[in-house]
Amino acid sequence: MKEWAFAIPDAENTVRIMEEAPCLIAVLNTNQKTPFEGIENEKRIVEICDSLSIGAAIENMILTATEHGLGTLWIANTCFAYKELVDFIKTDNQLTGIVAVGFANEAPAKRPRKPFTDIVEYR
């Protein structure tokens, strides 16, 4: 994916975090296979709905881990080593992400957020 070369530093940082984390949770969509092959429109709709549910489940895992004093990172850029990762975890299900869990060694300031009025439209 030559057009993604700009993202290599981010991917390298992800690898570092994955190496340092004491726990990695691979999140799979058991209804789908690789995202690199075409599928019919009906299956694509199911895949999108599954992805929304999986995202909500990941957010709940992260919130729960935070409540217990753990640090987390939601790793969504698994595409750079997709084949290697699914081979490593020995699955043919769709890898949708990884959650790194451990004890945080930093407490970064909250990222700036857009004002609610800039992202919500009332009709």
Short mmCIF file of N, CA, C and O in Angstrom, two decimals:
data_model
loop_
_atom_site.label_atom_id
_atom_site.label_comp_id
_atom_site.label_asym_id
_atom_site.label_seq_id
_atom_site.Cartn_x
_atom_site.Cartn_y
_atom_site.Cartn_z
N MET A 1 0.85 -1.17 0.00
CA MET A 1 0.00 0.00 0.00
C MET A 1 0.89 1.24 0.00
O MET A 1 1.03 1.92 1.01
N LYS A 2 1.49 1.51 -1.14
CA LYS A 2 2.44 2.61 -1.26
C LYS A 2 1.83 3.96 -0.87
O LYS A 2 2.51 4.81 -0.31
N GLU A 3 0.55 4.14 -1.20
CA GLU A 3 -0.10 5.42 -0.88
C GLU A 3 -0.28 5.64 0.61
O GLU A 3 -0.63 6.73 1.04
N TRP A 4 0.00 4.62 1.43
CA TRP A 4 -0.11 4.72 2.87
C TRP A 4 1.25 4.91 3.54
O TRP A 4 1.36 4.83 4.76
N ALA A 5 2.29 5.16 2.78
CA ALA A 5 3.64 5.28 3.34
C ALA A 5 3.71 6.35 4.43
O ALA A 5 4.49 6.22 5.38
N PHE A 6 2.89 7.38 4.34
CA PHE A 6 2.89 8.45 5.35
C PHE A 6 2.55 7.92 6.74
O PHE A 6 2.90 8.53 7.74
N ALA A 7 1.87 6.79 6.81
CA ALA A 7 1.41 6.25 8.09
C ALA A 7 2.40 5.28 8.72
O ALA A 7 2.14 4.76 9.81
N ILE A 8 3.53 5.04 8.09
CA ILE A 8 4.51 4.08 8.62
C ILE A 8 4.97 4.45 10.03
O ILE A 8 5.04 3.58 10.90
N PRO A 9 5.31 5.72 10.33
CA PRO A 9 5.72 6.04 11.70
C PRO A 9 4.65 5.68 12.74
O PRO A 9 4.97 5.18 13.82
N ASP A 10 3.39 5.89 12.40
CA ASP A 10 2.30 5.52 13.32
C ASP A 10 2.26 4.01 13.50
O ASP A 10 2.10 3.51 14.62
N ALA A 11 2.43 3.28 12.41
CA ALA A 11 2.42 1.81 12.50
C ALA A 11 3.60 1.31 13.33
O ALA A 11 3.46 0.37 14.13
N GLU A 12 4.75 1.94 13.19
CA GLU A 12 5.92 1.54 13.99
C GLU A 12 5.67 1.80 15.47
O GLU A 12 6.07 1.01 16.33
N ASN A 13 5.03 2.91 15.80
CA ASN A 13 4.69 3.20 17.19
C ASN A 13 3.69 2.17 17.71
O ASN A 13 3.80 1.73 18.86
N THR A 14 2.77 1.75 16.88
CA THR A 14 1.81 0.72 17.27
C THR A 14 2.53 -0.58 17.61
O THR A 14 2.22 -1.24 18.60
N VAL A 15 3.50 -0.96 16.78
CA VAL A 15 4.27 -2.18 17.04
C VAL A 15 5.00 -2.08 18.38
O VAL A 15 4.99 -3.02 19.17
N ARG A 16 5.58 -0.92 18.67
CA ARG A 16 6.27 -0.72 19.94
C ARG A 16 5.31 -0.92 21.11
O ARG A 16 5.62 -1.62 22.08
N ILE A 17 4.14 -0.33 21.01
CA ILE A 17 3.15 -0.46 22.08
C ILE A 17 2.72 -1.91 22.24
O ILE A 17 2.60 -2.42 23.36
N MET A 18 2.52 -2.60 21.12
CA MET A 18 2.11 -4.00 21.19
C MET A 18 3.20 -4.86 21.85
O MET A 18 2.89 -5.79 22.58
N GLU A 19 4.46 -4.53 21.60
CA GLU A 19 5.56 -5.27 22.21
C GLU A 19 5.64 -5.02 23.71
O GLU A 19 6.00 -5.90 24.48
N GLU A 20 5.30 -3.80 24.14
CA GLU A 20 5.41 -3.43 25.55
C GLU A 20 4.20 -3.84 26.38
O GLU A 20 4.32 -4.04 27.59
N ALA A 21 3.04 -3.95 25.77
CA ALA A 21 1.81 -4.23 26.52
C ALA A 21 1.83 -5.64 27.09
O ALA A 21 2.14 -6.60 26.38
N PRO A 22 1.47 -5.79 28.38
CA PRO A 22 1.42 -7.13 28.96
C PRO A 22 0.23 -7.95 28.47
O PRO A 22 0.22 -9.17 28.59
N CYS A 23 -0.79 -7.28 27.90
CA CYS A 23 -1.98 -7.99 27.44
C CYS A 23 -2.46 -7.37 26.13
O CYS A 23 -2.62 -6.16 26.04
N LEU A 24 -2.67 -8.22 25.14
CA LEU A 24 -3.26 -7.78 23.88
C LEU A 24 -4.52 -8.60 23.65
O LEU A 24 -4.51 -9.83 23.75
N ILE A 25 -5.61 -7.91 23.35
CA ILE A 25 -6.87 -8.58 23.07
C ILE A 25 -7.17 -8.41 21.58
O ILE A 25 -7.39 -7.30 21.10
N ALA A 26 -7.14 -9.52 20.85
CA ALA A 26 -7.49 -9.49 19.43
C ALA A 26 -9.00 -9.52 19.32
O ALA A 26 -9.67 -10.38 19.90
N VAL A 27 -9.54 -8.56 18.59
CA VAL A 27 -10.98 -8.45 18.44
C VAL A 27 -11.34 -8.93 17.03
O VAL A 27 -10.86 -8.39 16.04
N LEU A 28 -12.16 -9.97 16.98
CA LEU A 28 -12.49 -10.62 15.71
C LEU A 28 -13.96 -10.46 15.37
O LEU A 28 -14.82 -10.47 16.25
N ASN A 29 -14.23 -10.35 14.09
CA ASN A 29 -15.59 -10.44 13.58
C ASN A 29 -15.74 -11.87 13.07
O ASN A 29 -15.23 -12.21 12.01
N THR A 30 -16.42 -12.70 13.83
CA THR A 30 -16.53 -14.12 13.48
C THR A 30 -17.51 -14.37 12.35
O THR A 30 -17.62 -15.50 11.87
N ASN A 31 -18.20 -13.32 11.89
CA ASN A 31 -19.12 -13.46 10.75
C ASN A 31 -18.44 -13.15 9.43
O ASN A 31 -19.06 -13.30 8.38
N GLN A 32 -17.20 -12.66 9.47
CA GLN A 32 -16.53 -12.22 8.25
C GLN A 32 -15.12 -12.78 8.16
O GLN A 32 -14.56 -13.22 9.17
N LYS A 33 -14.57 -12.72 6.96
CA LYS A 33 -13.19 -13.14 6.70
C LYS A 33 -12.37 -11.89 6.42
O LYS A 33 -12.71 -10.80 6.82
N THR A 34 -11.30 -12.01 5.69
CA THR A 34 -10.40 -10.89 5.40
C THR A 34 -11.13 -9.68 4.80
O THR A 34 -12.03 -9.86 3.97
N PRO A 35 -10.76 -8.47 5.18
CA PRO A 35 -11.36 -7.28 4.58
C PRO A 35 -10.74 -6.94 3.22
O PRO A 35 -11.15 -6.00 2.57
N PHE A 36 -9.76 -7.72 2.78
CA PHE A 36 -9.05 -7.42 1.53
C PHE A 36 -9.64 -8.14 0.32
O PHE A 36 -9.07 -8.09 -0.76
N GLU A 37 -10.75 -8.81 0.50
CA GLU A 37 -11.43 -9.46 -0.61
C GLU A 37 -12.82 -8.87 -0.75
O GLU A 37 -13.46 -8.51 0.23
N GLY A 38 -13.29 -8.79 -1.97
CA GLY A 38 -14.62 -8.26 -2.22
C GLY A 38 -15.70 -9.20 -1.71
O GLY A 38 -15.52 -10.42 -1.69
N ILE A 39 -16.80 -8.62 -1.29
CA ILE A 39 -17.96 -9.40 -0.87
C ILE A 39 -19.22 -8.77 -1.45
O ILE A 39 -19.21 -7.61 -1.88
N GLU A 40 -20.31 -9.54 -1.45
CA GLU A 40 -21.57 -9.04 -1.99
C GLU A 40 -22.10 -7.90 -1.13
O GLU A 40 -21.77 -7.79 0.04
N ASN A 41 -22.95 -7.08 -1.72
CA ASN A 41 -23.51 -5.92 -1.01
C ASN A 41 -24.21 -6.31 0.29
O ASN A 41 -24.09 -5.63 1.30
N GLU A 42 -24.97 -7.42 0.26
CA GLU A 42 -25.70 -7.84 1.46
C GLU A 42 -24.73 -8.16 2.60
O GLU A 42 -24.96 -7.79 3.75
N LYS A 43 -23.65 -8.87 2.27
CA LYS A 43 -22.65 -9.20 3.29
C LYS A 43 -21.92 -7.94 3.76
O LYS A 43 -21.53 -7.86 4.91
N ARG A 44 -21.73 -6.97 2.88
CA ARG A 44 -21.07 -5.72 3.26
C ARG A 44 -21.93 -4.98 4.29
O ARG A 44 -21.41 -4.42 5.25
N ILE A 45 -23.24 -4.98 4.10
CA ILE A 45 -24.14 -4.33 5.06
C ILE A 45 -24.04 -5.02 6.41
O ILE A 45 -23.94 -4.36 7.45
N VAL A 46 -24.03 -6.34 6.42
CA VAL A 46 -23.88 -7.09 7.68
C VAL A 46 -22.54 -6.76 8.31
O VAL A 46 -22.45 -6.55 9.53
N GLU A 47 -21.48 -6.69 7.49
CA GLU A 47 -20.15 -6.36 8.01
C GLU A 47 -20.13 -4.98 8.67
O GLU A 47 -19.56 -4.81 9.75
N ILE A 48 -20.78 -4.01 8.06
CA ILE A 48 -20.84 -2.66 8.63
C ILE A 48 -21.59 -2.68 9.96
O ILE A 48 -21.14 -2.09 10.95
N CYS A 49 -22.73 -3.37 10.01
CA CYS A 49 -23.49 -3.46 11.26
C CYS A 49 -22.67 -4.16 12.34
O CYS A 49 -22.65 -3.72 13.49
N ASP A 50 -21.98 -5.24 11.97
CA ASP A 50 -21.10 -5.94 12.92
C ASP A 50 -20.02 -4.99 13.44
O ASP A 50 -19.72 -4.97 14.64
N SER A 51 -19.44 -4.20 12.55
CA SER A 51 -18.36 -3.28 12.94
C SER A 51 -18.84 -2.26 13.96
O SER A 51 -18.11 -1.91 14.89
N LEU A 52 -20.07 -1.78 13.79
CA LEU A 52 -20.62 -0.83 14.75
C LEU A 52 -20.77 -1.48 16.13
O LEU A 52 -20.40 -0.89 17.16
N SER A 53 -21.28 -2.70 16.15
CA SER A 53 -21.43 -3.42 17.42
C SER A 53 -20.08 -3.73 18.06
O SER A 53 -19.90 -3.59 19.27
N ILE A 54 -19.13 -4.11 17.24
CA ILE A 54 -17.79 -4.43 17.74
C ILE A 54 -17.14 -3.17 18.31
O ILE A 54 -16.51 -3.21 19.38
N GLY A 55 -17.31 -2.04 17.64
CA GLY A 55 -16.77 -0.78 18.16
C GLY A 55 -17.35 -0.42 19.51
O GLY A 55 -16.63 0.01 20.43
N ALA A 56 -18.65 -0.62 19.68
CA ALA A 56 -19.29 -0.36 20.97
C ALA A 56 -18.74 -1.30 22.04
O ALA A 56 -18.48 -0.88 23.18
N ALA A 57 -18.51 -2.56 21.69
CA ALA A 57 -17.97 -3.52 22.66
C ALA A 57 -16.55 -3.14 23.06
O ALA A 57 -16.18 -3.21 24.24
N ILE A 58 -15.75 -2.70 22.09
CA ILE A 58 -14.38 -2.28 22.40
C ILE A 58 -14.41 -1.07 23.34
O ILE A 58 -13.67 -1.02 24.32
N GLU A 59 -15.27 -0.11 23.06
CA GLU A 59 -15.36 1.08 23.92
C GLU A 59 -15.75 0.67 25.34
O GLU A 59 -15.20 1.19 26.31
N ASN A 60 -16.68 -0.26 25.48
CA ASN A 60 -17.06 -0.74 26.81
C ASN A 60 -15.89 -1.41 27.51
O ASN A 60 -15.70 -1.23 28.72
N MET A 61 -15.10 -2.20 26.78
CA MET A 61 -13.92 -2.83 27.38
C MET A 61 -12.94 -1.77 27.87
O MET A 61 -12.40 -1.88 28.98
N ILE A 62 -12.73 -0.74 27.06
CA ILE A 62 -11.78 0.32 27.42
C ILE A 62 -12.27 1.10 28.63
O ILE A 62 -11.49 1.40 29.55
N LEU A 63 -13.55 1.43 28.66
CA LEU A 63 -14.10 2.16 29.81
C LEU A 63 -13.99 1.33 31.09
O LEU A 63 -13.63 1.86 32.15
N THR A 64 -14.27 0.04 31.00
CA THR A 64 -14.17 -0.83 32.16
C THR A 64 -12.73 -0.95 32.64
O THR A 64 -12.45 -0.88 33.84
N ALA A 65 -11.80 -1.12 31.70
CA ALA A 65 -10.39 -1.20 32.07
C ALA A 65 -9.94 0.09 32.76
O ALA A 65 -9.23 0.05 33.78
N THR A 66 -10.37 1.22 32.24
CA THR A 66 -10.01 2.52 32.83
C THR A 66 -10.56 2.63 34.25
O THR A 66 -9.88 3.11 35.15
N GLU A 67 -11.79 2.17 34.46
CA GLU A 67 -12.39 2.18 35.80
C GLU A 67 -11.56 1.37 36.80
O GLU A 67 -11.54 1.65 37.98
N HIS A 68 -10.85 0.36 36.29
CA HIS A 68 -10.02 -0.49 37.14
C HIS A 68 -8.56 0.00 37.20
O HIS A 68 -7.69 -0.72 37.68
N GLY A 69 -8.31 1.20 36.70
CA GLY A 69 -6.98 1.79 36.79
C GLY A 69 -5.99 1.31 35.74
O GLY A 69 -4.78 1.51 35.90
N LEU A 70 -6.48 0.71 34.69
CA LEU A 70 -5.59 0.22 33.63
C LEU A 70 -5.54 1.21 32.47
O LEU A 70 -6.49 1.97 32.25
N GLY A 71 -4.45 1.17 31.75
CA GLY A 71 -4.32 1.95 30.53
C GLY A 71 -4.64 1.08 29.34
O GLY A 71 -4.45 -0.14 29.37
N THR A 72 -5.17 1.68 28.30
CA THR A 72 -5.54 0.93 27.10
C THR A 72 -5.16 1.71 25.85
O THR A 72 -4.98 2.93 25.90
N LEU A 73 -5.08 0.99 24.77
CA LEU A 73 -4.95 1.62 23.46
C LEU A 73 -5.75 0.78 22.48
O LEU A 73 -5.54 -0.43 22.35
N TRP A 74 -6.67 1.42 21.79
CA TRP A 74 -7.47 0.77 20.75
C TRP A 74 -6.66 0.84 19.48
O TRP A 74 -6.42 1.91 18.93
N ILE A 75 -6.19 -0.30 19.01
CA ILE A 75 -5.33 -0.36 17.82
C ILE A 75 -6.20 -0.75 16.63
O ILE A 75 -6.69 -1.87 16.56
N ALA A 76 -6.37 0.19 15.73
CA ALA A 76 -7.21 -0.06 14.57
C ALA A 76 -6.39 -0.19 13.29
O ALA A 76 -6.92 -0.60 12.27
N ASN A 77 -5.11 0.15 13.34
CA ASN A 77 -4.31 0.11 12.11
C ASN A 77 -3.56 -1.22 11.95
O ASN A 77 -2.38 -1.27 11.68
N THR A 78 -4.32 -2.30 12.08
CA THR A 78 -3.74 -3.63 11.94
C THR A 78 -3.52 -4.01 10.47
O THR A 78 -2.93 -5.04 10.18
N CYS A 79 -3.98 -3.17 9.55
CA CYS A 79 -3.88 -3.49 8.12
C CYS A 79 -2.45 -3.61 7.63
O CYS A 79 -2.18 -4.33 6.67
N PHE A 80 -1.51 -2.96 8.31
CA PHE A 80 -0.12 -2.98 7.85
C PHE A 80 0.52 -4.35 8.01
O PHE A 80 1.48 -4.67 7.33
N ALA A 81 0.01 -5.14 8.91
CA ALA A 81 0.55 -6.49 9.13
C ALA A 81 -0.60 -7.48 9.28
O ALA A 81 -0.52 -8.42 10.06
N TYR A 82 -1.67 -7.26 8.53
CA TYR A 82 -2.89 -8.05 8.71
C TYR A 82 -2.62 -9.55 8.58
O TYR A 82 -2.97 -10.33 9.46
N LYS A 83 -2.00 -9.96 7.48
CA LYS A 83 -1.78 -11.39 7.26
C LYS A 83 -0.92 -11.99 8.36
O LYS A 83 -1.20 -13.07 8.87
N GLU A 84 0.13 -11.29 8.76
CA GLU A 84 1.01 -11.79 9.81
C GLU A 84 0.28 -11.93 11.13
O GLU A 84 0.47 -12.90 11.87
N LEU A 85 -0.59 -10.97 11.43
CA LEU A 85 -1.33 -11.01 12.70
C LEU A 85 -2.34 -12.15 12.73
O LEU A 85 -2.42 -12.88 13.71
N VAL A 86 -3.11 -12.32 11.65
CA VAL A 86 -4.09 -13.41 11.66
C VAL A 86 -3.40 -14.77 11.62
O VAL A 86 -3.90 -15.74 12.21
N ASP A 87 -2.24 -14.85 10.96
CA ASP A 87 -1.46 -16.09 11.00
C ASP A 87 -0.96 -16.37 12.41
O ASP A 87 -1.02 -17.50 12.89
N PHE A 88 -0.51 -15.33 13.09
CA PHE A 88 0.02 -15.48 14.45
C PHE A 88 -1.05 -15.96 15.43
O PHE A 88 -0.79 -16.82 16.26
N ILE A 89 -2.25 -15.38 15.32
CA ILE A 89 -3.31 -15.79 16.25
C ILE A 89 -4.11 -16.98 15.72
O ILE A 89 -5.04 -17.44 16.38
N LYS A 90 -3.73 -17.45 14.56
CA LYS A 90 -4.31 -18.68 13.97
C LYS A 90 -5.83 -18.58 13.82
O LYS A 90 -6.59 -19.34 14.40
N THR A 91 -6.25 -17.60 13.02
CA THR A 91 -7.67 -17.43 12.77
C THR A 91 -7.89 -17.12 11.30
O THR A 91 -7.00 -16.57 10.64
N ASP A 92 -9.06 -17.47 10.81
CA ASP A 92 -9.47 -17.01 9.48
C ASP A 92 -10.65 -16.04 9.60
O ASP A 92 -11.20 -15.61 8.61
N ASN A 93 -11.00 -15.71 10.84
CA ASN A 93 -12.02 -14.68 11.07
C ASN A 93 -11.41 -13.30 10.82
O ASN A 93 -10.19 -13.13 10.83
N GLN A 94 -12.26 -12.32 10.62
CA GLN A 94 -11.80 -10.97 10.33
C GLN A 94 -11.26 -10.29 11.59
O GLN A 94 -11.97 -10.15 12.59
N LEU A 95 -10.01 -9.89 11.55
CA LEU A 95 -9.41 -9.12 12.63
C LEU A 95 -9.86 -7.68 12.48
O LEU A 95 -9.55 -7.03 11.48
N THR A 96 -10.61 -7.18 13.46
CA THR A 96 -11.12 -5.81 13.36
C THR A 96 -10.31 -4.83 14.19
O THR A 96 -10.42 -3.63 13.99
N GLY A 97 -9.52 -5.32 15.10
CA GLY A 97 -8.69 -4.44 15.91
C GLY A 97 -8.03 -5.22 17.03
O GLY A 97 -8.25 -6.42 17.19
N ILE A 98 -7.22 -4.51 17.77
CA ILE A 98 -6.53 -5.07 18.92
C ILE A 98 -6.63 -4.05 20.04
O ILE A 98 -6.54 -2.84 19.79
N VAL A 99 -6.82 -4.51 21.25
CA VAL A 99 -6.81 -3.61 22.41
C VAL A 99 -5.60 -3.99 23.26
O VAL A 99 -5.48 -5.13 23.70
N ALA A 100 -4.70 -3.04 23.43
CA ALA A 100 -3.55 -3.22 24.32
C ALA A 100 -3.99 -2.78 25.71
O ALA A 100 -4.59 -1.72 25.88
N VAL A 101 -3.68 -3.61 26.70
CA VAL A 101 -4.08 -3.32 28.08
C VAL A 101 -2.86 -3.47 28.98
O VAL A 101 -2.09 -4.41 28.84
N GLY A 102 -2.69 -2.53 29.88
CA GLY A 102 -1.58 -2.59 30.83
C GLY A 102 -1.68 -1.46 31.82
O GLY A 102 -2.71 -0.82 31.96
N PHE A 103 -0.59 -1.23 32.50
CA PHE A 103 -0.53 -0.13 33.45
C PHE A 103 0.10 1.06 32.74
O PHE A 103 1.24 0.98 32.27
N ALA A 104 -0.65 2.14 32.65
CA ALA A 104 -0.19 3.32 31.92
C ALA A 104 1.06 3.91 32.56
O ALA A 104 1.14 4.01 33.78
N ASN A 105 2.02 4.29 31.72
CA ASN A 105 3.22 4.95 32.23
C ASN A 105 3.19 6.45 31.97
O ASN A 105 4.17 7.14 32.15
N GLU A 106 2.04 6.93 31.53
CA GLU A 106 1.86 8.37 31.34
C GLU A 106 0.38 8.70 31.46
O GLU A 106 -0.47 7.81 31.36
N ALA A 107 0.11 9.94 31.70
CA ALA A 107 -1.28 10.42 31.77
C ALA A 107 -1.36 11.68 30.91
O ALA A 107 -1.27 12.80 31.40
N PRO A 108 -1.47 11.49 29.60
CA PRO A 108 -1.46 12.66 28.71
C PRO A 108 -2.67 13.55 28.94
O PRO A 108 -3.73 13.08 29.39
N ALA A 109 -2.50 14.81 28.62
CA ALA A 109 -3.60 15.76 28.73
C ALA A 109 -4.69 15.36 27.73
O ALA A 109 -4.41 14.73 26.70
N LYS A 110 -5.91 15.72 28.04
CA LYS A 110 -7.01 15.42 27.12
C LYS A 110 -6.78 16.15 25.81
O LYS A 110 -6.31 17.29 25.79
N ARG A 111 -7.10 15.48 24.73
CA ARG A 111 -6.97 16.08 23.41
C ARG A 111 -8.03 17.15 23.25
O ARG A 111 -9.14 17.04 23.79
N PRO A 112 -7.72 18.18 22.48
CA PRO A 112 -8.74 19.21 22.25
C PRO A 112 -9.90 18.61 21.47
O PRO A 112 -9.71 17.75 20.61
N ARG A 113 -11.08 19.03 21.80
CA ARG A 113 -12.29 18.56 21.13
C ARG A 113 -13.00 19.74 20.48
O ARG A 113 -12.96 20.87 20.98
N LYS A 114 -13.64 19.46 19.37
CA LYS A 114 -14.46 20.49 18.72
C LYS A 114 -15.66 20.77 19.61
O LYS A 114 -16.17 19.87 20.28
N PRO A 115 -16.14 22.00 19.60
CA PRO A 115 -17.36 22.30 20.35
C PRO A 115 -18.52 21.45 19.82
O PRO A 115 -18.61 21.18 18.62
N PHE A 116 -19.38 21.04 20.71
CA PHE A 116 -20.51 20.20 20.37
C PHE A 116 -21.32 20.83 19.24
O PHE A 116 -21.80 20.15 18.33
N THR A 117 -21.46 22.15 19.27
CA THR A 117 -22.25 22.84 18.26
C THR A 117 -21.62 22.74 16.87
O THR A 117 -22.30 22.95 15.87
N ASP A 118 -20.31 22.45 16.80
CA ASP A 118 -19.66 22.30 15.50
C ASP A 118 -19.84 20.92 14.89
O ASP A 118 -19.60 20.73 13.70
N ILE A 119 -20.26 19.95 15.68
CA ILE A 119 -20.37 18.59 15.16
C ILE A 119 -21.80 18.05 15.15
O ILE A 119 -22.04 16.98 14.62
N VAL A 120 -22.73 18.79 15.75
CA VAL A 120 -24.12 18.34 15.81
C VAL A 120 -24.98 19.32 15.03
O VAL A 120 -24.82 20.54 15.17
N GLU A 121 -25.86 18.77 14.25
CA GLU A 121 -26.77 19.60 13.49
C GLU A 121 -28.20 19.24 13.91
O GLU A 121 -28.57 18.07 13.91
N TYR A 122 -28.95 20.24 14.30
CA TYR A 122 -30.34 20.02 14.72
C TYR A 122 -31.25 20.36 13.54
O TYR A 122 -31.09 21.38 12.90
N ARG A 123 -32.18 19.47 13.27
CA ARG A 123 -33.14 19.72 12.18
C ARG A 123 -34.56 19.60 12.69
O ARG A 123 -34.88 18.86 13.53
#
